[in-house]
Amino acid sequence: MTLTVIRALDESDAHLFDAHPDPLNARAAHQRTTHRPDWKRVALRDGTVVARGAWWGGPDDEQPVNLNWFDVAEGEVEAGAELLRSAPWQVELELNLPGDWREHPDLAAAAETRFAAARAAGYELLVERFLYRWTPERGLPERPGRLLFTPEPDDAVFFDALRRIHAATLDAHALKAIEEGGLDRAAREELEFFHWCPSPREWWQLAHTPEGELAGIHIPAHNPSGPTIGFIGVLPEHRGRGYAYDLLAECTHFLVAHGAEAVTGATDRGNFPMAANFTRAGFPVVRERINFHPAPGAVS
């Protein structure tokens, strides 16, 4: 077997990235994503692209936030692993897959090749997530009218609420942050992400019961790809009453009132209550996302 050549791309040879087959239809998942040519890399064998990766970040970011497009040809697991190992950015890997990929042997095999390359490069599975997309023909979800929603300019209020919410969370990313740096880190990472989003800070809202108790928060947002359900969180002492649906419905209405023609959302596969709320609110699963992260000390 001939040697693998790993190449970074630029505007002059960005076309090489498109020379690889797309069996998992990643291009459809990235219709609203802008990838910089110089954050793309390919693995070549005899001049043929056998693996490719596109790292992604916001328009003002100096370094990528994640790697969200990664393809590996059948039988080229090691080439895919070397593409990951040799990259200058060791960030989270997101594999965006068709929602029914498990039901089709060819799609499942293509996905497993990518999983194998990630593991060979020292990445570990973090979480599997459902990706949702609401569109107007689904109809706006009914507002139960049980909570009162108000903006809150003080980040400290949201920071305290996030700490309380994450004290009993099912979210894998929050659990990882808690393991690495405690509740303060998990809350801080959430705040940093929503300040990073291009949507207005004034959109963040608190939800109170009619008695004035803080029940939860919701954060309507725009990420660089469009309107999204940024965050839904119910304080532990108010769980068991279905308030997460109330927050989701309000967040959807808010985004539509501010011009959204479609709204995306996501939740971990293991978060069965939130997945049920998305279904009830008229959000169908459109894709699945498998998140890997570099294991500490495993990727050099």
Short mmCIF file of C-alpha atoms in Angstrom, two decimals:
data_model
loop_
_atom_site.label_atom_id
_atom_site.label_comp_id
_atom_site.label_asym_id
_atom_site.label_seq_id
_atom_site.Cartn_x
_atom_site.Cartn_y
_atom_site.Cartn_z
CA MET A 1 0.00 0.00 0.00
CA THR A 2 1.34 3.42 -0.90
CA LEU A 3 1.96 6.06 1.72
CA THR A 4 -0.80 8.36 2.91
CA VAL A 5 -0.23 12.05 2.23
CA ILE A 6 -2.01 14.47 4.57
CA ARG A 7 -2.62 17.91 3.09
CA ALA A 8 -4.05 21.13 4.43
CA LEU A 9 -6.10 22.96 1.82
CA ASP A 10 -6.52 26.58 0.81
CA GLU A 11 -8.67 28.40 -1.71
CA SER A 12 -6.57 27.17 -4.65
CA ASP A 13 -7.14 23.45 -3.99
CA ALA A 14 -10.32 23.44 -1.88
CA HIS A 15 -11.95 21.46 -4.71
CA LEU A 16 -10.10 18.36 -3.46
CA PHE A 17 -12.43 18.25 -0.48
CA ASP A 18 -15.38 17.73 -2.82
CA ALA A 19 -13.68 14.85 -4.63
CA HIS A 20 -14.67 12.38 -1.90
CA PRO A 21 -18.00 10.47 -1.97
CA ASP A 22 -20.69 11.56 0.49
CA PRO A 23 -22.62 8.39 1.44
CA LEU A 24 -23.94 9.89 4.69
CA ASN A 25 -25.15 13.04 2.92
CA ALA A 26 -23.11 15.32 5.15
CA ARG A 27 -23.50 18.10 2.60
CA ALA A 28 -27.22 18.27 3.35
CA ALA A 29 -26.44 18.65 7.05
CA HIS A 30 -24.16 21.61 6.29
CA GLN A 31 -26.30 23.61 3.88
CA ARG A 32 -26.22 26.53 6.33
CA THR A 33 -22.63 25.99 7.50
CA THR A 34 -19.66 27.97 6.27
CA HIS A 35 -16.35 26.07 6.33
CA ARG A 36 -13.11 27.98 5.77
CA PRO A 37 -10.88 26.44 3.07
CA ASP A 38 -7.80 26.66 5.30
CA TRP A 39 -9.56 24.66 8.03
CA LYS A 40 -10.05 21.73 5.66
CA ARG A 41 -7.63 18.78 5.41
CA VAL A 42 -7.53 15.66 3.26
CA ALA A 43 -5.70 12.35 3.25
CA LEU A 44 -4.54 11.25 -0.22
CA ARG A 45 -3.37 7.91 -1.52
CA ASP A 46 -2.08 7.83 -5.11
CA GLY A 47 -3.72 11.20 -5.61
CA THR A 48 -7.16 9.99 -4.48
CA VAL A 49 -8.87 11.49 -1.43
CA VAL A 50 -9.45 8.67 1.08
CA ALA A 51 -10.35 10.80 4.13
CA ARG A 52 -11.34 14.40 4.69
CA GLY A 53 -12.13 16.72 7.57
CA ALA A 54 -13.60 20.21 7.83
CA TRP A 55 -13.10 22.07 11.09
CA TRP A 56 -15.60 24.77 11.97
CA GLY A 57 -15.89 27.93 14.04
CA GLY A 58 -17.68 31.24 14.14
CA PRO A 59 -16.75 34.05 11.77
CA ASP A 60 -14.62 35.81 14.41
CA ASP A 61 -12.97 32.72 15.90
CA GLU A 62 -9.21 32.37 15.54
CA GLN A 63 -9.34 28.60 16.16
CA PRO A 64 -11.99 26.01 15.26
CA VAL A 65 -14.67 25.14 17.78
CA ASN A 66 -15.08 21.58 16.51
CA LEU A 67 -14.62 19.20 13.60
CA ASN A 68 -18.09 18.67 12.18
CA TRP A 69 -17.43 17.03 8.79
CA PHE A 70 -15.32 13.89 8.76
CA ASP A 71 -15.40 11.21 6.04
CA VAL A 72 -13.30 8.07 5.66
CA ALA A 73 -13.33 5.66 2.72
CA GLU A 74 -13.97 1.98 3.40
CA GLY A 75 -10.74 0.24 4.37
CA GLU A 76 -8.99 3.53 5.18
CA VAL A 77 -9.45 3.67 8.94
CA GLU A 78 -5.75 4.36 9.55
CA ALA A 79 -5.70 7.19 7.01
CA GLY A 80 -8.68 8.76 8.75
CA ALA A 81 -7.00 8.33 12.13
CA GLU A 82 -3.80 9.96 10.86
CA LEU A 83 -5.81 12.87 9.49
CA LEU A 84 -7.13 13.45 13.02
CA ARG A 85 -3.83 12.83 14.81
CA SER A 86 -1.86 15.20 12.61
CA ALA A 87 -4.31 18.10 12.76
CA PRO A 88 -3.18 21.24 14.59
CA TRP A 89 -6.54 21.43 16.36
CA GLN A 90 -7.60 18.75 18.84
CA VAL A 91 -11.25 19.62 19.39
CA GLU A 92 -14.54 17.79 19.69
CA LEU A 93 -15.60 15.71 16.69
CA GLU A 94 -19.24 15.84 15.59
CA LEU A 95 -20.51 13.24 13.15
CA ASN A 96 -23.84 14.31 11.64
CA LEU A 97 -25.71 11.27 10.36
CA PRO A 98 -29.07 10.62 8.71
CA GLY A 99 -31.78 10.00 11.28
CA ASP A 100 -32.34 6.45 10.00
CA TRP A 101 -28.68 5.46 9.62
CA ARG A 102 -29.03 2.46 11.95
CA GLU A 103 -31.72 0.97 9.73
CA HIS A 104 -29.59 0.78 6.56
CA PRO A 105 -26.56 -1.54 6.50
CA ASP A 106 -24.62 0.62 4.03
CA LEU A 107 -25.08 3.76 6.13
CA ALA A 108 -24.30 1.90 9.34
CA ALA A 109 -21.08 0.53 7.80
CA ALA A 110 -20.01 4.00 6.64
CA ALA A 111 -20.68 5.41 10.11
CA GLU A 112 -18.78 2.60 11.82
CA THR A 113 -15.73 3.30 9.62
CA ARG A 114 -15.71 6.88 10.89
CA PHE A 115 -16.18 5.73 14.49
CA ALA A 116 -13.25 3.31 14.13
CA ALA A 117 -10.98 6.03 12.74
CA ALA A 118 -11.88 8.37 15.60
CA ARG A 119 -11.16 5.71 18.20
CA ALA A 120 -7.88 4.78 16.51
CA ALA A 121 -6.85 8.44 16.75
CA GLY A 122 -7.49 8.50 20.50
CA TYR A 123 -11.00 9.93 20.55
CA GLU A 124 -13.68 8.66 22.90
CA LEU A 125 -17.46 8.61 22.47
CA LEU A 126 -19.09 11.37 24.51
CA VAL A 127 -22.76 11.26 23.54
CA GLU A 128 -25.30 10.49 20.83
CA ARG A 129 -27.83 13.25 20.15
CA PHE A 130 -31.10 13.79 18.29
CA LEU A 131 -31.20 16.83 15.98
CA TYR A 132 -34.61 18.42 15.41
CA ARG A 133 -36.02 21.00 13.00
CA TRP A 134 -39.40 22.68 13.40
CA THR A 135 -41.01 24.22 10.31
CA PRO A 136 -44.24 26.24 10.04
CA GLU A 137 -46.34 23.44 8.57
CA ARG A 138 -45.96 21.65 11.91
CA GLY A 139 -47.92 24.41 13.61
CA LEU A 140 -46.78 26.34 16.66
CA PRO A 141 -46.87 24.34 19.90
CA GLU A 142 -49.64 25.25 22.31
CA ARG A 143 -48.59 27.50 25.18
CA PRO A 144 -49.85 26.04 28.48
CA GLY A 145 -49.86 29.50 30.08
CA ARG A 146 -48.67 28.24 33.46
CA LEU A 147 -45.46 30.29 33.70
CA LEU A 148 -44.60 33.97 33.49
CA PHE A 149 -41.67 34.85 31.22
CA THR A 150 -39.46 37.90 31.70
CA PRO A 151 -36.04 39.07 30.48
CA GLU A 152 -33.22 39.42 32.99
CA PRO A 153 -30.12 41.54 32.28
CA ASP A 154 -27.99 40.19 35.13
CA ASP A 155 -25.77 37.29 34.09
CA ALA A 156 -25.32 36.37 37.75
CA VAL A 157 -28.98 35.35 37.92
CA PHE A 158 -28.55 32.99 34.98
CA PHE A 159 -25.26 31.70 36.37
CA ASP A 160 -26.95 30.75 39.64
CA ALA A 161 -29.88 29.15 37.82
CA LEU A 162 -27.53 27.14 35.57
CA ARG A 163 -25.60 25.85 38.60
CA ARG A 164 -28.85 24.68 40.17
CA ILE A 165 -30.11 23.12 36.93
CA HIS A 166 -26.84 21.30 36.28
CA ALA A 167 -26.75 19.92 39.83
CA ALA A 168 -29.19 17.30 38.52
CA THR A 169 -28.62 17.12 34.77
CA LEU A 170 -28.79 14.40 32.11
CA ASP A 171 -26.77 16.42 29.59
CA ALA A 172 -23.48 14.71 28.72
CA HIS A 173 -21.60 17.91 27.90
CA ALA A 174 -22.62 19.47 31.21
CA LEU A 175 -21.66 16.30 33.08
CA LYS A 176 -18.23 16.37 31.41
CA ALA A 177 -17.73 20.01 32.41
CA ILE A 178 -18.80 19.21 35.99
CA GLU A 179 -16.35 16.31 36.15
CA GLU A 180 -13.53 18.54 34.91
CA GLY A 181 -14.26 21.71 36.86
CA GLY A 182 -17.42 21.50 38.94
CA LEU A 183 -20.78 23.24 38.62
CA ASP A 184 -19.15 26.65 38.19
CA ARG A 185 -17.36 25.48 35.06
CA ALA A 186 -20.52 23.94 33.59
CA ALA A 187 -22.50 27.14 34.20
CA ARG A 188 -19.69 29.33 32.89
CA GLU A 189 -19.34 27.30 29.67
CA GLU A 190 -23.07 27.70 29.00
CA LEU A 191 -22.89 31.47 29.50
CA GLU A 192 -19.80 31.77 27.32
CA PHE A 193 -21.50 29.84 24.51
CA PHE A 194 -24.61 32.02 24.50
CA HIS A 195 -22.56 35.20 24.59
CA TRP A 196 -20.66 33.77 21.60
CA CYS A 197 -23.91 33.31 19.65
CA PRO A 198 -24.82 36.27 17.41
CA SER A 199 -28.34 36.57 18.87
CA PRO A 200 -29.16 39.42 21.29
CA ARG A 201 -28.43 38.97 25.00
CA GLU A 202 -31.84 40.57 25.68
CA TRP A 203 -33.56 37.40 24.44
CA TRP A 204 -32.64 35.32 27.51
CA GLN A 205 -35.65 34.76 29.75
CA LEU A 206 -36.55 33.59 33.23
CA ALA A 207 -39.73 31.60 33.90
CA HIS A 208 -41.60 32.11 37.18
CA THR A 209 -44.64 30.41 38.64
CA PRO A 210 -47.68 32.60 39.38
CA GLU A 211 -46.48 32.56 43.00
CA GLY A 212 -43.22 34.21 41.94
CA GLU A 213 -40.90 31.22 42.28
CA LEU A 214 -38.19 30.79 39.65
CA ALA A 215 -39.06 27.57 37.84
CA GLY A 216 -36.60 27.61 34.95
CA ILE A 217 -34.93 29.46 32.11
CA HIS A 218 -35.04 29.38 28.33
CA ILE A 219 -32.60 30.93 25.89
CA PRO A 220 -33.79 31.52 22.32
CA ALA A 221 -30.70 31.86 20.16
CA HIS A 222 -29.22 32.13 16.72
CA ASN A 223 -26.11 30.10 16.10
CA PRO A 224 -24.19 30.86 12.89
CA SER A 225 -26.53 28.50 11.03
CA GLY A 226 -29.81 30.06 12.16
CA PRO A 227 -32.50 30.14 14.86
CA THR A 228 -32.22 27.43 17.51
CA ILE A 229 -33.52 26.36 20.89
CA GLY A 230 -30.44 27.40 22.79
CA PHE A 231 -31.21 26.15 26.27
CA ILE A 232 -34.16 24.75 28.20
CA GLY A 233 -33.72 24.17 31.92
CA VAL A 234 -36.04 23.51 34.85
CA LEU A 235 -34.81 23.94 38.41
CA PRO A 236 -34.71 20.58 40.24
CA GLU A 237 -37.36 21.54 42.81
CA HIS A 238 -39.86 22.25 40.03
CA ARG A 239 -39.36 19.11 37.98
CA GLY A 240 -42.06 16.51 37.49
CA ARG A 241 -44.66 19.10 36.42
CA GLY A 242 -43.92 19.17 32.69
CA TYR A 243 -42.47 22.68 32.72
CA ALA A 244 -39.78 21.78 30.17
CA TYR A 245 -42.52 21.63 27.54
CA ASP A 246 -43.78 25.07 28.61
CA LEU A 247 -40.26 26.47 28.18
CA LEU A 248 -39.81 24.80 24.80
CA ALA A 249 -43.14 26.09 23.52
CA GLU A 250 -42.36 29.62 24.67
CA CYS A 251 -38.87 29.50 23.16
CA THR A 252 -40.32 28.40 19.81
CA HIS A 253 -42.97 31.12 19.82
CA PHE A 254 -40.33 33.70 20.73
CA LEU A 255 -38.06 32.78 17.83
CA VAL A 256 -40.92 32.75 15.32
CA ALA A 257 -42.08 36.14 16.59
CA HIS A 258 -38.57 37.38 15.88
CA GLY A 259 -38.58 36.20 12.29
CA ALA A 260 -37.58 32.52 12.40
CA GLU A 261 -38.88 30.52 9.46
CA ALA A 262 -37.49 27.30 10.93
CA VAL A 263 -36.13 26.39 14.36
CA THR A 264 -33.56 23.73 15.21
CA GLY A 265 -32.98 21.95 18.49
CA ALA A 266 -31.08 19.03 19.97
CA THR A 267 -31.03 16.74 22.97
CA ASP A 268 -29.09 13.69 24.10
CA ARG A 269 -30.59 10.33 23.06
CA GLY A 270 -30.62 9.34 26.72
CA ASN A 271 -32.62 12.40 27.78
CA PHE A 272 -35.97 10.70 27.25
CA PRO A 273 -38.11 13.41 28.91
CA MET A 274 -36.70 16.18 26.70
CA ALA A 275 -36.94 14.03 23.58
CA ALA A 276 -40.64 13.48 24.36
CA ASN A 277 -41.12 17.23 24.77
CA PHE A 278 -39.60 17.94 21.35
CA THR A 279 -41.94 15.37 19.80
CA ARG A 280 -44.97 16.87 21.55
CA ALA A 281 -43.99 20.36 20.39
CA GLY A 282 -43.87 19.30 16.73
CA PHE A 283 -40.11 18.96 16.28
CA PRO A 284 -39.27 15.89 14.13
CA VAL A 285 -35.85 14.25 14.27
CA VAL A 286 -34.02 15.18 11.08
CA ARG A 287 -30.55 13.82 11.83
CA GLU A 288 -28.47 12.29 14.59
CA ARG A 289 -25.16 13.61 15.92
CA ILE A 290 -22.45 11.43 17.45
CA ASN A 291 -19.98 13.43 19.56
CA PHE A 292 -16.44 12.21 20.21
CA HIS A 293 -13.84 14.08 22.23
CA PRO A 294 -10.06 13.68 22.41
CA ALA A 295 -9.20 11.47 25.37
CA PRO A 296 -6.83 13.24 27.78
CA GLY A 297 -3.26 12.54 26.74
CA ALA A 298 -4.31 10.19 23.93
CA VAL A 299 -4.01 12.59 20.99
CA SER A 300 -0.64 14.19 20.27
#
